[in-house]
XYZ file of N, CA and C in Angstrom:
858
model
N 28.674 -38.366 -46.361
C 29.939 -37.750 -45.898
C 29.668 -36.511 -45.146
N 28.622 -35.708 -45.528
C 28.436 -34.430 -44.939
C 27.230 -34.415 -44.005
N 26.855 -35.722 -43.656
C 25.649 -35.755 -42.725
C 26.018 -35.197 -41.316
N 27.279 -35.014 -40.982
C 27.635 -34.459 -39.634
C 27.180 -32.973 -39.552
N 26.881 -32.363 -40.723
C 26.468 -30.987 -40.680
C 25.047 -30.744 -40.101
N 24.306 -31.920 -39.951
C 22.989 -31.903 -39.382
C 23.010 -32.178 -37.953
N 24.174 -32.520 -37.365
C 24.203 -32.824 -35.905
C 23.956 -31.553 -35.080
N 23.589 -31.744 -33.828
C 23.296 -30.488 -33.017
C 24.562 -29.492 -32.936
N 25.773 -30.173 -32.744
C 26.931 -29.406 -32.575
C 27.174 -28.469 -33.806
N 27.004 -29.129 -35.028
C 27.156 -28.381 -36.174
C 26.061 -27.409 -36.538
N 24.845 -27.705 -36.014
C 23.821 -26.748 -36.198
C 24.182 -25.421 -35.441
N 24.794 -25.544 -34.210
C 25.264 -24.455 -33.492
C 26.300 -23.656 -34.251
N 27.281 -24.400 -34.837
C 28.342 -23.730 -35.617
C 27.748 -23.012 -36.759
N 26.897 -23.620 -37.513
C 26.276 -23.032 -38.719
C 25.527 -21.783 -38.399
N 24.673 -21.878 -37.285
C 23.903 -20.625 -36.948
C 24.906 -19.504 -36.580
N 25.972 -19.812 -35.849
C 26.912 -18.798 -35.467
C 27.541 -18.114 -36.695
N 27.989 -18.919 -37.722
C 28.428 -18.376 -39.012
C 27.497 -17.581 -39.733
N 26.302 -18.034 -39.766
C 25.231 -17.304 -40.463
C 24.884 -15.931 -39.893
N 25.112 -15.847 -38.627
C 24.885 -14.609 -37.870
C 26.140 -13.668 -37.820
N 27.297 -14.316 -37.794
C 28.574 -13.510 -37.636
C 28.933 -12.826 -38.943
N 28.763 -13.422 -40.050
C 29.224 -12.888 -41.262
C 28.373 -11.566 -41.665
N 27.079 -11.638 -41.681
C 26.403 -10.425 -41.906
C 26.701 -9.233 -40.804
N 26.768 -9.742 -39.539
C 27.192 -8.731 -38.536
C 28.475 -8.060 -38.884
N 29.450 -8.811 -39.205
C 30.799 -8.212 -39.531
C 30.760 -7.353 -40.759
N 29.939 -7.724 -41.736
C 29.801 -6.863 -42.897
C 29.041 -5.628 -42.558
N 28.039 -5.676 -41.769
C 27.276 -4.554 -41.368
C 28.133 -3.553 -40.608
N 28.974 -4.096 -39.703
C 29.885 -3.197 -38.880
C 30.898 -2.504 -39.766
N 31.418 -3.332 -40.682
C 32.472 -2.792 -41.603
C 31.834 -1.700 -42.488
N 30.766 -1.920 -42.992
C 29.985 -0.837 -43.806
C 29.644 0.325 -43.019
N 29.317 0.132 -41.675
C 28.937 1.349 -40.863
C 30.227 2.101 -40.609
N 31.344 1.502 -40.422
C 32.597 2.239 -40.125
C 33.067 2.901 -41.420
N 32.816 2.396 -42.589
C 33.136 2.958 -43.755
C 32.304 4.195 -43.995
N 31.049 4.142 -43.708
C 30.122 5.299 -43.903
C 30.591 6.396 -42.924
N 30.994 6.048 -41.691
C 31.472 7.135 -40.809
C 32.733 7.821 -41.345
N 33.609 7.108 -41.936
C 34.766 7.704 -42.572
C 34.440 8.560 -43.766
N 33.449 8.105 -44.627
C 33.025 8.949 -45.691
C 32.258 10.178 -45.228
N 31.553 10.040 -44.107
C 30.903 11.284 -43.579
C 31.901 12.278 -43.069
N 33.009 11.772 -42.563
C 34.002 12.687 -42.018
C 34.727 13.413 -43.200
N 35.003 12.526 -44.283
C 35.590 13.212 -45.527
C 34.698 14.263 -46.062
N 33.435 14.001 -46.192
C 32.416 14.963 -46.650
C 32.320 16.268 -45.782
N 32.442 15.990 -44.443
C 32.368 17.170 -43.506
C 33.634 17.974 -43.703
N 34.717 17.317 -43.983
C 35.991 18.145 -44.188
C 35.838 18.902 -45.462
N 35.335 18.336 -46.445
C 35.129 19.197 -47.739
C 34.220 20.376 -47.485
N 33.032 20.057 -46.851
C 32.072 21.060 -46.563
C 32.682 22.192 -45.708
N 33.443 21.901 -44.756
C 34.060 22.807 -43.882
C 35.098 23.733 -44.645
N 35.739 23.127 -45.597
C 36.660 23.963 -46.418
C 35.878 24.881 -47.339
N 34.816 24.379 -47.898
C 33.978 25.229 -48.756
C 33.342 26.355 -48.018
N 32.926 25.900 -46.830
C 32.244 26.969 -45.909
C 33.226 27.984 -45.548
N 34.360 27.680 -45.211
C 35.513 28.669 -44.839
C 35.801 29.612 -45.862
N 35.729 29.075 -47.110
C 36.059 29.968 -48.295
C 34.937 30.934 -48.565
N 33.676 30.337 -48.456
C 32.510 31.173 -48.700
C 32.339 32.235 -47.685
N 32.736 31.931 -46.361
C 32.508 32.816 -45.278
C 33.322 34.241 -45.419
N 34.447 34.013 -46.180
C 35.273 35.162 -46.386
C 34.600 36.255 -47.190
N 33.698 35.796 -48.129
C 33.028 36.791 -48.978
C 31.543 37.075 -48.641
N 30.985 36.168 -47.852
C 29.579 36.414 -47.479
C 29.413 37.565 -46.567
N 28.333 38.283 -46.722
C 28.105 39.465 -45.805
C 27.847 38.998 -44.464
N 28.193 39.854 -43.488
C 28.023 39.491 -42.102
C 26.647 39.627 -41.765
N 26.095 38.636 -40.902
C 24.755 38.574 -40.447
C 24.576 38.892 -38.993
N 23.498 39.367 -38.502
C 23.374 39.615 -37.031
C 23.558 38.357 -36.278
N 23.970 38.483 -35.043
C 24.359 37.394 -34.231
C 23.057 36.566 -33.941
N 21.961 37.075 -33.766
C 20.708 36.352 -33.424
C 20.367 35.410 -34.533
N 20.729 35.713 -35.754
C 20.330 34.864 -36.925
C 21.193 33.639 -37.019
N 22.295 33.564 -36.373
C 23.301 32.455 -36.449
C 23.320 31.524 -35.270
N 22.634 31.943 -34.184
C 22.622 31.081 -33.026
C 21.528 30.127 -33.065
N 21.664 28.905 -32.410
C 22.878 28.399 -31.740
C 23.916 28.014 -32.815
N 25.221 27.943 -32.327
C 26.279 27.610 -33.303
C 26.257 26.096 -33.643
N 26.356 25.770 -34.915
C 26.441 24.302 -35.259
C 27.479 24.306 -36.443
N 27.579 23.193 -37.116
C 28.543 23.019 -38.239
C 28.242 23.911 -39.364
N 26.951 24.253 -39.532
C 26.583 25.163 -40.656
C 26.902 26.587 -40.405
N 26.769 26.994 -39.218
C 26.925 28.422 -38.792
C 28.344 28.775 -38.300
N 29.075 27.775 -37.885
C 30.359 28.017 -37.383
C 31.268 28.616 -38.440
N 31.952 29.638 -38.158
C 32.832 30.293 -39.124
C 32.238 31.400 -39.872
N 30.864 31.511 -39.893
C 30.118 32.503 -40.571
C 30.454 33.937 -39.931
N 30.578 34.927 -40.835
C 30.796 36.215 -40.387
C 29.476 36.819 -39.737
N 29.646 37.349 -38.574
C 28.557 37.917 -37.767
C 28.908 39.269 -37.287
N 27.918 40.119 -36.920
C 28.102 41.364 -36.407
C 27.351 41.598 -35.137
N 27.842 42.318 -34.200
C 27.063 42.567 -32.927
C 27.496 43.982 -32.364
N 26.636 44.578 -31.649
C 26.756 45.930 -31.026
C 26.864 45.844 -29.528
N 27.526 46.648 -28.940
C 27.576 46.712 -27.517
C 28.740 47.479 -26.927
N 29.080 47.373 -25.690
C 30.070 47.986 -25.018
C 31.053 46.992 -24.302
N 32.357 47.166 -24.624
C 33.321 46.277 -24.078
C 33.382 46.384 -22.505
N 33.447 45.177 -21.816
C 33.544 45.184 -20.460
C 34.687 44.472 -19.970
N 34.618 43.408 -19.163
C 35.857 42.765 -18.522
C 36.652 42.178 -19.653
N 37.999 42.291 -19.389
C 38.999 41.670 -20.350
C 39.839 40.664 -19.611
N 39.987 39.529 -20.443
C 40.751 38.359 -19.931
C 41.832 37.960 -20.939
N 42.719 37.190 -20.502
C 43.744 36.721 -21.329
C 43.612 35.127 -21.385
N 43.951 34.605 -22.594
C 43.873 33.137 -22.843
C 45.224 32.699 -23.152
N 45.970 32.090 -22.183
C 47.375 31.746 -22.407
C 47.621 30.478 -23.282
N 48.873 30.343 -23.657
C 49.307 29.016 -24.417
C 48.495 28.813 -25.667
N 48.399 29.810 -26.485
C 47.734 29.604 -27.816
C 48.807 29.950 -28.898
N 48.811 29.062 -29.866
C 49.744 29.124 -30.939
C 49.214 29.829 -32.194
N 50.085 30.550 -32.861
C 49.660 31.230 -34.126
C 50.983 31.319 -34.978
N 50.846 30.799 -36.170
C 52.047 30.792 -37.093
C 53.188 30.066 -36.436
N 52.946 29.034 -35.711
C 53.920 28.164 -34.964
C 54.653 28.932 -33.856
N 54.073 30.015 -33.431
C 54.654 30.701 -32.295
C 53.673 30.729 -31.065
N 54.270 30.621 -29.894
C 53.450 30.534 -28.665
C 53.097 32.001 -28.222
N 51.867 32.144 -27.790
C 51.415 33.496 -27.351
C 50.076 33.329 -26.570
N 49.319 34.361 -26.654
C 47.993 34.399 -25.872
C 46.997 35.187 -26.735
N 45.727 34.922 -26.360
C 44.663 35.741 -26.915
C 44.244 36.761 -26.007
N 43.800 37.874 -26.443
C 43.153 38.965 -25.715
C 41.706 38.893 -25.917
N 40.977 38.429 -24.849
C 39.548 38.242 -24.877
C 38.871 39.282 -24.042
N 37.875 39.969 -24.768
C 37.171 41.044 -24.104
C 35.616 40.708 -24.252
N 34.886 40.823 -23.104
C 33.496 40.632 -23.057
C 32.680 41.864 -23.654
N 31.854 41.626 -24.651
C 31.096 42.654 -25.223
C 29.662 42.579 -24.613
N 29.327 43.593 -23.894
C 27.986 43.710 -23.321
C 26.972 44.207 -24.302
N 26.062 43.301 -24.634
C 25.065 43.670 -25.683
C 23.808 44.216 -24.993
N 22.805 44.736 -25.825
C 21.629 45.295 -25.344
C 20.772 44.418 -24.500
N 20.764 43.172 -24.778
C 19.938 42.184 -24.024
C 20.560 41.764 -22.644
N 21.637 42.376 -22.278
C 22.217 42.131 -20.977
C 23.236 41.042 -20.996
N 23.291 40.132 -22.026
C 24.258 39.150 -22.036
C 25.610 39.586 -22.628
N 26.717 38.900 -22.482
C 27.943 39.279 -22.913
C 28.490 38.302 -23.995
N 29.057 38.836 -25.069
C 29.609 38.069 -26.193
C 31.072 38.063 -26.061
N 31.787 36.894 -25.809
C 33.251 36.865 -25.799
C 33.831 37.196 -27.163
N 34.704 38.194 -27.243
C 35.331 38.581 -28.435
C 36.840 38.528 -28.396
N 37.449 37.709 -29.181
C 38.922 37.628 -29.244
C 39.349 38.779 -30.197
N 39.931 39.725 -29.624
C 40.301 40.961 -30.331
C 41.657 40.793 -30.978
N 42.378 39.740 -30.636
C 43.628 39.516 -31.312
C 44.569 38.568 -30.548
N 45.822 38.378 -31.077
C 46.798 37.559 -30.473
C 48.094 38.183 -30.298
N 48.781 37.952 -29.272
C 50.080 38.542 -28.977
C 51.083 37.483 -28.645
N 52.395 37.543 -28.982
C 53.371 36.535 -28.669
C 53.827 36.598 -27.220
N 54.416 35.515 -26.743
C 55.022 35.432 -25.507
C 54.022 34.971 -24.283
N 54.415 35.217 -23.044
C 53.584 34.819 -21.973
C 52.446 35.879 -21.744
N 51.319 35.327 -21.248
C 50.228 36.144 -21.065
C 50.554 37.180 -19.949
N 50.448 38.499 -20.406
C 50.801 39.634 -19.550
C 49.792 40.714 -19.729
N 49.033 41.088 -18.684
C 48.007 42.189 -18.855
C 48.649 43.520 -19.347
N 49.910 43.754 -19.056
C 50.565 44.973 -19.432
C 50.737 45.083 -20.991
N 50.806 43.924 -21.636
C 51.079 43.822 -23.117
C 49.737 44.097 -23.894
N 48.558 43.727 -23.240
C 47.310 43.737 -23.906
C 46.720 45.116 -24.026
N 46.485 45.528 -25.170
C 45.928 46.938 -25.295
C 44.500 47.001 -24.774
N 44.200 48.297 -24.219
C 42.848 48.375 -23.638
C 41.796 48.371 -24.737
N 40.524 47.887 -24.341
C 39.497 47.839 -25.326
C 38.877 49.276 -25.586
N 38.425 49.532 -26.821
C 37.792 50.862 -27.157
C 36.688 51.202 -26.227
N 36.533 52.476 -25.814
C 35.508 52.801 -25.024
C 34.257 53.206 -25.812
N 33.107 53.226 -25.165
C 31.820 53.541 -25.823
C 31.297 52.368 -26.546
N 30.119 52.661 -27.281
C 29.489 51.619 -28.060
C 30.251 51.306 -29.307
N 30.471 50.008 -29.634
C 31.212 49.644 -30.822
C 30.330 48.536 -31.510
N 30.746 48.377 -32.811
C 30.180 47.293 -33.589
C 31.242 46.357 -33.929
N 31.155 45.094 -33.636
C 32.208 44.176 -34.012
C 31.786 43.267 -35.078
N 32.752 42.850 -35.902
C 32.483 42.013 -37.043
C 33.542 40.907 -37.060
N 33.199 39.610 -37.024
C 34.133 38.568 -37.034
C 33.496 37.204 -37.252
N 34.313 36.118 -37.101
C 33.844 34.834 -37.368
C 33.219 34.252 -36.127
N 32.092 33.602 -36.208
C 31.343 33.022 -35.106
C 31.989 31.581 -34.845
N 32.133 31.349 -33.550
C 32.750 30.118 -33.147
C 32.059 29.454 -31.999
N 31.987 28.145 -31.976
C 31.324 27.501 -30.853
C 32.296 27.501 -29.620
N 31.621 27.321 -28.467
C 32.373 27.295 -27.161
C 33.411 26.138 -27.228
N 34.517 26.449 -26.728
C 35.631 25.459 -26.679
C 35.390 24.315 -25.571
N 36.012 23.222 -25.831
C 35.993 22.184 -24.892
C 37.527 21.927 -24.368
N 37.776 22.113 -23.035
C 39.050 21.791 -22.604
C 39.643 20.495 -22.959
N 40.830 20.408 -23.384
C 41.514 19.120 -23.733
C 41.387 18.799 -25.131
N 40.626 19.591 -25.959
C 40.512 19.278 -27.379
C 40.825 20.435 -28.189
N 41.257 20.179 -29.483
C 41.601 21.193 -30.433
C 42.717 22.171 -29.831
N 43.634 21.595 -29.105
C 44.676 22.309 -28.584
C 44.442 23.283 -27.362
N 43.225 22.997 -26.833
C 42.789 23.859 -25.693
C 43.283 23.161 -24.440
N 44.115 23.942 -23.577
C 44.730 23.266 -22.417
C 43.656 22.932 -21.416
N 43.791 21.784 -20.768
C 42.888 21.383 -19.764
C 43.226 21.782 -18.302
N 44.423 22.189 -18.140
C 45.061 22.470 -16.792
C 44.268 23.664 -16.259
N 44.072 23.659 -14.948
C 43.473 24.617 -14.146
C 44.441 25.489 -13.433
N 43.979 26.164 -12.410
C 44.879 26.918 -11.542
C 45.557 28.101 -12.190
N 44.834 28.735 -13.136
C 45.423 29.989 -13.917
C 45.318 31.136 -12.955
N 46.185 32.062 -13.211
C 46.211 33.283 -12.378
C 44.901 34.150 -12.587
N 44.550 35.017 -11.768
C 43.324 35.870 -11.941
C 43.515 36.656 -13.230
N 42.418 36.714 -14.040
C 42.398 37.534 -15.201
C 42.690 36.596 -16.388
N 42.770 35.310 -16.230
C 43.066 34.423 -17.290
C 42.019 33.191 -17.312
N 41.837 32.636 -18.402
C 40.991 31.573 -18.690
C 41.592 30.597 -19.627
N 41.463 29.327 -19.343
C 42.013 28.329 -20.217
C 41.186 28.047 -21.423
N 39.887 28.162 -21.449
C 39.050 27.860 -22.548
C 38.059 28.986 -22.725
N 37.687 29.220 -23.932
C 36.689 30.223 -24.339
C 35.365 29.467 -24.350
N 34.710 29.404 -23.188
C 33.384 28.760 -23.170
C 32.522 29.412 -22.129
N 31.190 29.409 -22.364
C 30.243 29.917 -21.484
C 30.393 29.381 -20.056
N 30.586 28.071 -19.989
C 30.754 27.334 -18.784
C 31.986 27.833 -17.917
N 33.067 28.191 -18.594
C 34.174 28.693 -17.940
C 34.009 30.150 -17.597
N 33.463 30.965 -18.472
C 33.348 32.435 -18.299
C 32.331 32.813 -17.297
N 31.283 31.940 -17.113
C 30.191 32.363 -16.317
C 30.660 32.537 -14.786
N 31.664 31.882 -14.471
C 32.213 31.880 -13.134
C 33.264 33.112 -12.951
N 33.567 33.829 -14.058
C 34.514 34.878 -13.975
C 33.912 36.281 -14.135
N 32.623 36.283 -14.673
C 31.949 37.618 -14.841
C 30.564 37.540 -14.230
N 30.077 38.720 -13.848
C 28.813 38.717 -13.065
C 27.608 38.841 -13.952
N 27.621 38.350 -15.199
C 26.445 38.441 -16.116
C 26.462 37.196 -17.022
N 25.355 36.956 -17.672
C 25.202 35.849 -18.549
C 26.090 36.080 -19.749
N 26.576 34.793 -20.313
C 27.446 34.806 -21.441
C 26.872 33.922 -22.473
N 26.971 34.441 -23.719
C 26.601 33.672 -24.919
C 27.325 32.376 -25.005
N 26.594 31.333 -25.422
C 27.252 30.045 -25.740
C 27.958 30.070 -27.108
N 28.834 30.988 -27.340
C 29.504 31.242 -28.595
C 30.574 32.356 -28.339
N 31.459 32.519 -29.279
C 32.411 33.644 -29.249
C 32.742 34.030 -30.658
N 33.343 35.248 -30.805
C 33.638 35.754 -32.105
C 35.201 36.173 -32.100
N 35.798 35.814 -33.166
C 37.155 36.266 -33.452
C 37.149 37.298 -34.533
N 37.807 38.524 -34.194
C 37.506 39.634 -35.165
C 38.209 39.316 -36.448
N 37.627 39.819 -37.465
C 38.071 39.677 -38.773
C 39.356 40.597 -38.964
N 39.424 41.689 -38.294
C 40.593 42.620 -38.269
C 40.926 42.903 -36.854
N 42.062 42.447 -36.394
C 42.490 42.610 -34.978
C 42.707 44.142 -34.636
N 42.524 44.396 -33.432
C 42.810 45.697 -32.902
C 44.329 46.015 -32.979
N 44.618 47.327 -32.957
C 46.088 47.760 -33.163
C 46.997 46.997 -32.381
N 48.158 46.524 -33.057
C 49.197 45.957 -32.345
C 49.041 44.405 -32.162
N 47.899 43.832 -32.638
C 47.744 42.415 -32.487
C 47.436 41.844 -33.810
N 47.603 40.436 -33.852
C 47.296 39.672 -34.966
C 45.892 39.045 -34.827
N 45.144 39.010 -36.067
C 43.857 38.454 -36.071
C 43.970 36.946 -35.900
N 43.029 36.363 -35.066
C 42.979 34.896 -34.903
C 42.078 34.261 -35.987
N 42.614 33.391 -36.798
C 41.724 32.816 -37.851
C 40.729 31.842 -37.245
N 39.557 31.892 -37.795
C 38.490 30.867 -37.312
C 38.923 29.540 -37.445
N 38.580 28.669 -36.402
C 38.830 27.257 -36.380
C 37.789 26.541 -37.153
N 38.067 25.293 -37.692
C 37.004 24.480 -38.308
C 36.088 23.949 -37.269
N 34.838 23.662 -37.586
C 33.940 23.069 -36.592
C 34.489 21.756 -36.118
N 34.017 21.411 -34.854
C 34.457 20.159 -34.272
C 34.089 18.979 -35.164
N 34.831 17.847 -35.322
C 34.562 16.729 -35.936
C 34.372 16.835 -37.485
N 35.076 17.789 -38.064
C 35.015 18.062 -39.406
C 36.304 17.854 -40.202
N 37.384 17.525 -39.382
C 38.737 17.346 -40.093
C 39.072 15.894 -40.256
N 39.992 15.603 -41.084
C 40.494 14.274 -41.336
C 41.592 13.954 -40.252
N 41.089 13.840 -39.006
C 41.973 13.579 -37.924
C 42.154 12.151 -37.723
N 42.718 11.778 -36.465
C 43.039 10.377 -36.179
C 41.743 9.547 -36.127
N 40.580 10.189 -35.621
C 39.326 9.439 -35.548
C 38.977 8.972 -36.876
N 39.082 9.885 -37.899
C 38.634 9.441 -39.295
C 39.418 8.197 -39.750
N 40.680 8.196 -39.603
C 41.441 7.081 -40.083
C 41.295 5.866 -39.117
N 40.870 6.073 -37.877
C 40.424 4.929 -37.130
C 39.239 4.270 -37.654
N 38.303 5.049 -38.142
C 37.105 4.488 -38.781
C 37.555 3.643 -39.961
N 38.445 4.111 -40.819
C 38.892 3.370 -41.895
C 39.605 2.111 -41.553
N 40.370 2.169 -40.469
C 41.125 1.002 -39.950
C 40.066 -0.040 -39.461
N 39.054 0.376 -38.708
C 38.049 -0.538 -38.227
C 37.247 -1.108 -39.346
N 37.169 -0.386 -40.432
C 36.381 -1.048 -41.605
C 37.155 -2.252 -42.096
N 38.465 -2.149 -42.310
C 39.261 -3.254 -42.756
C 39.189 -4.393 -41.741
N 39.236 -4.044 -40.434
C 39.292 -5.156 -39.405
C 37.957 -5.987 -39.480
N 36.849 -5.309 -39.631
C 35.502 -6.021 -39.675
C 35.419 -6.935 -40.831
N 35.882 -6.403 -42.019
C 35.855 -7.275 -43.256
C 36.782 -8.466 -43.146
N 38.006 -8.258 -42.494
C 38.891 -9.387 -42.209
C 38.288 -10.344 -41.355
N 37.545 -9.971 -40.240
C 36.858 -10.863 -39.362
C 35.876 -11.735 -40.074
N 35.093 -11.111 -41.067
C 34.066 -11.854 -41.829
C 34.787 -12.956 -42.674
N 35.972 -12.611 -43.278
C 36.711 -13.576 -44.081
C 37.361 -14.608 -43.204
N 37.668 -14.299 -41.976
C 38.214 -15.310 -41.024
C 37.235 -16.258 -40.677
N 35.981 -15.823 -40.297
C 34.888 -16.732 -39.974
C 34.531 -17.712 -41.136
N 34.505 -17.193 -42.377
C 34.336 -18.120 -43.428
C 35.480 -19.127 -43.573
N 36.689 -18.632 -43.435
C 37.859 -19.607 -43.586
C 37.839 -20.605 -42.525
N 37.523 -20.290 -41.279
C 37.439 -21.191 -40.156
C 36.405 -22.237 -40.342
N 35.313 -21.824 -40.822
C 34.111 -22.701 -41.166
C 34.426 -23.797 -42.088
N 35.052 -23.401 -43.301
C 35.525 -24.387 -44.322
C 36.711 -25.221 -43.602
N 37.526 -24.626 -42.869
C 38.623 -25.456 -42.273
C 38.078 -26.535 -41.358
N 37.094 -26.208 -40.565
C 36.393 -27.125 -39.611
C 35.774 -28.241 -40.391
N 35.040 -27.901 -41.504
C 34.391 -28.920 -42.301
C 35.389 -29.847 -42.979
N 36.514 -29.229 -43.427
C 37.528 -30.166 -44.152
C 38.113 -31.039 -43.067
N 38.380 -30.557 -41.855
C 38.923 -31.383 -40.796
C 37.940 -32.540 -40.462
N 36.714 -32.172 -40.466
C 35.678 -33.276 -40.083
C 35.661 -34.391 -41.090
N 35.698 -33.903 -42.384
C 35.638 -34.878 -43.497
C 36.852 -35.664 -43.536
N 38.045 -35.110 -43.396
C 39.287 -35.916 -43.299
C 39.172 -36.928 -42.241
N 38.683 -36.562 -41.062
C 38.600 -37.457 -39.915
C 37.776 -38.645 -40.209
N 36.565 -38.366 -40.930
C 35.661 -39.345 -41.273
C 36.256 -40.335 -42.299
N 36.972 -39.822 -43.253
C 37.649 -40.706 -44.254
C 38.699 -41.505 -43.600
N 39.492 -40.993 -42.693
C 40.542 -41.742 -42.014
C 39.870 -42.887 -41.237
N 38.693 -42.600 -40.595
C 38.040 -43.586 -39.734
C 37.558 -44.761 -40.692
N 37.018 -44.389 -41.829
C 36.563 -45.463 -42.768
C 37.728 -46.434 -43.186
N 38.854 -45.692 -43.355
C 40.051 -46.578 -43.781
C 40.770 -47.256 -42.664
N 40.260 -47.004 -41.450
C 40.801 -47.756 -40.315
C 41.997 -47.036 -39.780
N 42.299 -45.870 -40.210
C 43.578 -45.213 -39.862
C 43.505 -44.566 -38.504
N 42.196 -44.363 -38.073
C 41.985 -43.839 -36.658
C 40.839 -44.539 -36.013
N 40.757 -44.384 -34.740
C 39.643 -45.030 -33.993
C 38.320 -44.452 -34.399
N 37.310 -45.254 -34.451
C 35.961 -44.802 -35.063
C 35.230 -44.170 -33.843
N 35.789 -44.018 -32.639
C 35.019 -43.413 -31.537
C 35.127 -41.983 -31.444
N 35.880 -41.395 -32.489
C 35.974 -39.909 -32.580
C 37.093 -39.343 -31.704
N 37.922 -40.210 -30.967
C 38.927 -39.587 -30.229
C 40.163 -39.289 -30.987
N 40.347 -39.673 -32.211
C 41.350 -39.294 -33.159
C 42.643 -39.948 -32.983
N 42.796 -40.982 -32.109
C 44.041 -41.691 -31.934
C 44.140 -42.849 -33.046
N 45.402 -42.909 -33.646
C 45.618 -43.787 -34.651
C 45.210 -45.269 -34.168
N 44.665 -46.050 -35.208
C 44.269 -47.398 -34.887
C 45.361 -48.248 -34.385
N 46.593 -47.994 -34.843
C 47.759 -48.826 -34.440
C 48.381 -48.371 -33.183
N 47.769 -47.535 -32.450
C 48.414 -47.073 -31.211
C 47.224 -47.072 -30.096
N 47.758 -47.317 -28.840
C 46.897 -47.207 -27.773
C 46.978 -45.786 -27.174
N 46.326 -45.540 -26.059
C 46.257 -44.190 -25.498
C 47.601 -43.615 -25.200
N 48.710 -44.420 -24.840
C 49.991 -43.797 -24.546
C 50.913 -43.827 -25.721
N 50.394 -44.232 -26.905
C 51.192 -44.115 -28.083
C 52.124 -45.378 -28.354
N 52.002 -46.375 -27.466
C 52.845 -47.512 -27.697
C 52.252 -48.481 -28.757
N 53.043 -49.135 -29.595
C 52.565 -49.890 -30.670
C 52.111 -51.318 -30.037
N 51.187 -51.916 -30.803
C 50.754 -53.388 -30.443
C 50.403 -54.007 -31.765
N 50.452 -55.341 -31.667
C 50.109 -56.227 -32.804
C 48.602 -56.355 -32.795
N 47.931 -55.440 -33.602
C 46.496 -55.468 -33.716
C 46.049 -55.785 -35.127
N 45.006 -56.779 -35.225
C 44.560 -57.186 -36.531
C 43.106 -56.779 -36.533
N 42.738 -56.076 -37.626
C 41.373 -55.588 -37.836
C 40.815 -56.581 -38.861
N 39.743 -57.316 -38.551
C 39.145 -58.232 -39.449
C 37.947 -57.481 -40.240
N 37.329 -58.183 -41.144
C 36.378 -57.580 -42.039
C 35.140 -57.128 -41.225
N 34.823 -57.905 -40.126
C 33.615 -57.473 -39.333
C 34.046 -56.545 -38.201
N 35.173 -55.758 -38.342
C 35.686 -54.744 -37.481
C 36.005 -55.314 -36.016
N 36.154 -56.766 -35.905
C 36.546 -57.239 -34.648
C 38.035 -57.200 -34.467
N 38.599 -56.736 -33.341
C 39.969 -56.535 -33.189
C 40.451 -57.776 -32.359
N 41.519 -58.292 -32.841
C 42.298 -59.340 -32.116
C 43.682 -58.827 -31.782
N 43.961 -58.701 -30.468
C 45.244 -58.080 -30.055
C 46.176 -59.186 -29.489
N 47.347 -59.096 -29.874
C 48.345 -59.978 -29.366
C 49.046 -59.056 -28.245
N 50.150 -59.764 -27.779
C 50.822 -59.105 -26.687
C 51.694 -57.975 -27.323
N 51.901 -56.860 -26.535
C 52.567 -55.702 -27.125
C 54.031 -56.158 -27.537
N 54.414 -55.447 -28.542
C 55.793 -55.792 -29.118
C 56.776 -55.074 -28.158
N 58.017 -55.525 -28.236
C 59.074 -54.968 -27.393
C 59.403 -53.670 -27.928
């Protein structure tokens, strides 16, 4: 009854099933692990943000380059404030406003972008307080360079002079005549008249849409594995049923699947099937 499983056609089907099932399970498990990693990163980011509030500030050089472990850590740097820029279209406490960004010239000649605070309304240089003169020591949360189009950072260009859409070394290097650190700092205590900008969580550490996409893909791959098994058994059952019908003379034995009592166009005929499988046909009935 099941000898058809050894035919070349069924060998191909069986090999496909044996490869497809573990592949679907592997892909589903991998997507699940990606979701679990994002959940763990989210937990670690929360714990890190809590610890950063009480940990002592460390020198900037000890925390570079910025990664998931150092992002949000309190750092300190010395220098003199230089060029000041505004970063428009930034929200704080559900209100639209702008950041006041000032470049801190350090002793090594490079500049550290420092967000001194946030102000409501449209970006206006007249509203932004001037930076302190002379040598200063700043303390704040270390942040990685922003990427336009992500985390609420506008990707639109064509901003007026004195403004930048993203706080990144790639964007600022074209606006200032000196090298810029591939990082920035948001002051723990904003300068007078402004609100402090809280540190943002490191990239890819939140339970965002990508995390739940991974969870959805997990379910899809496991469903695919179950569907492959279902279709394999369904094809076997169909083949067995066809073989049984052929033995009983209910269908043609040539595998075409047409009932024995009908010809190709479905019209009835007086057909007699003898014991030696010889067919004797009379004239078609009316």
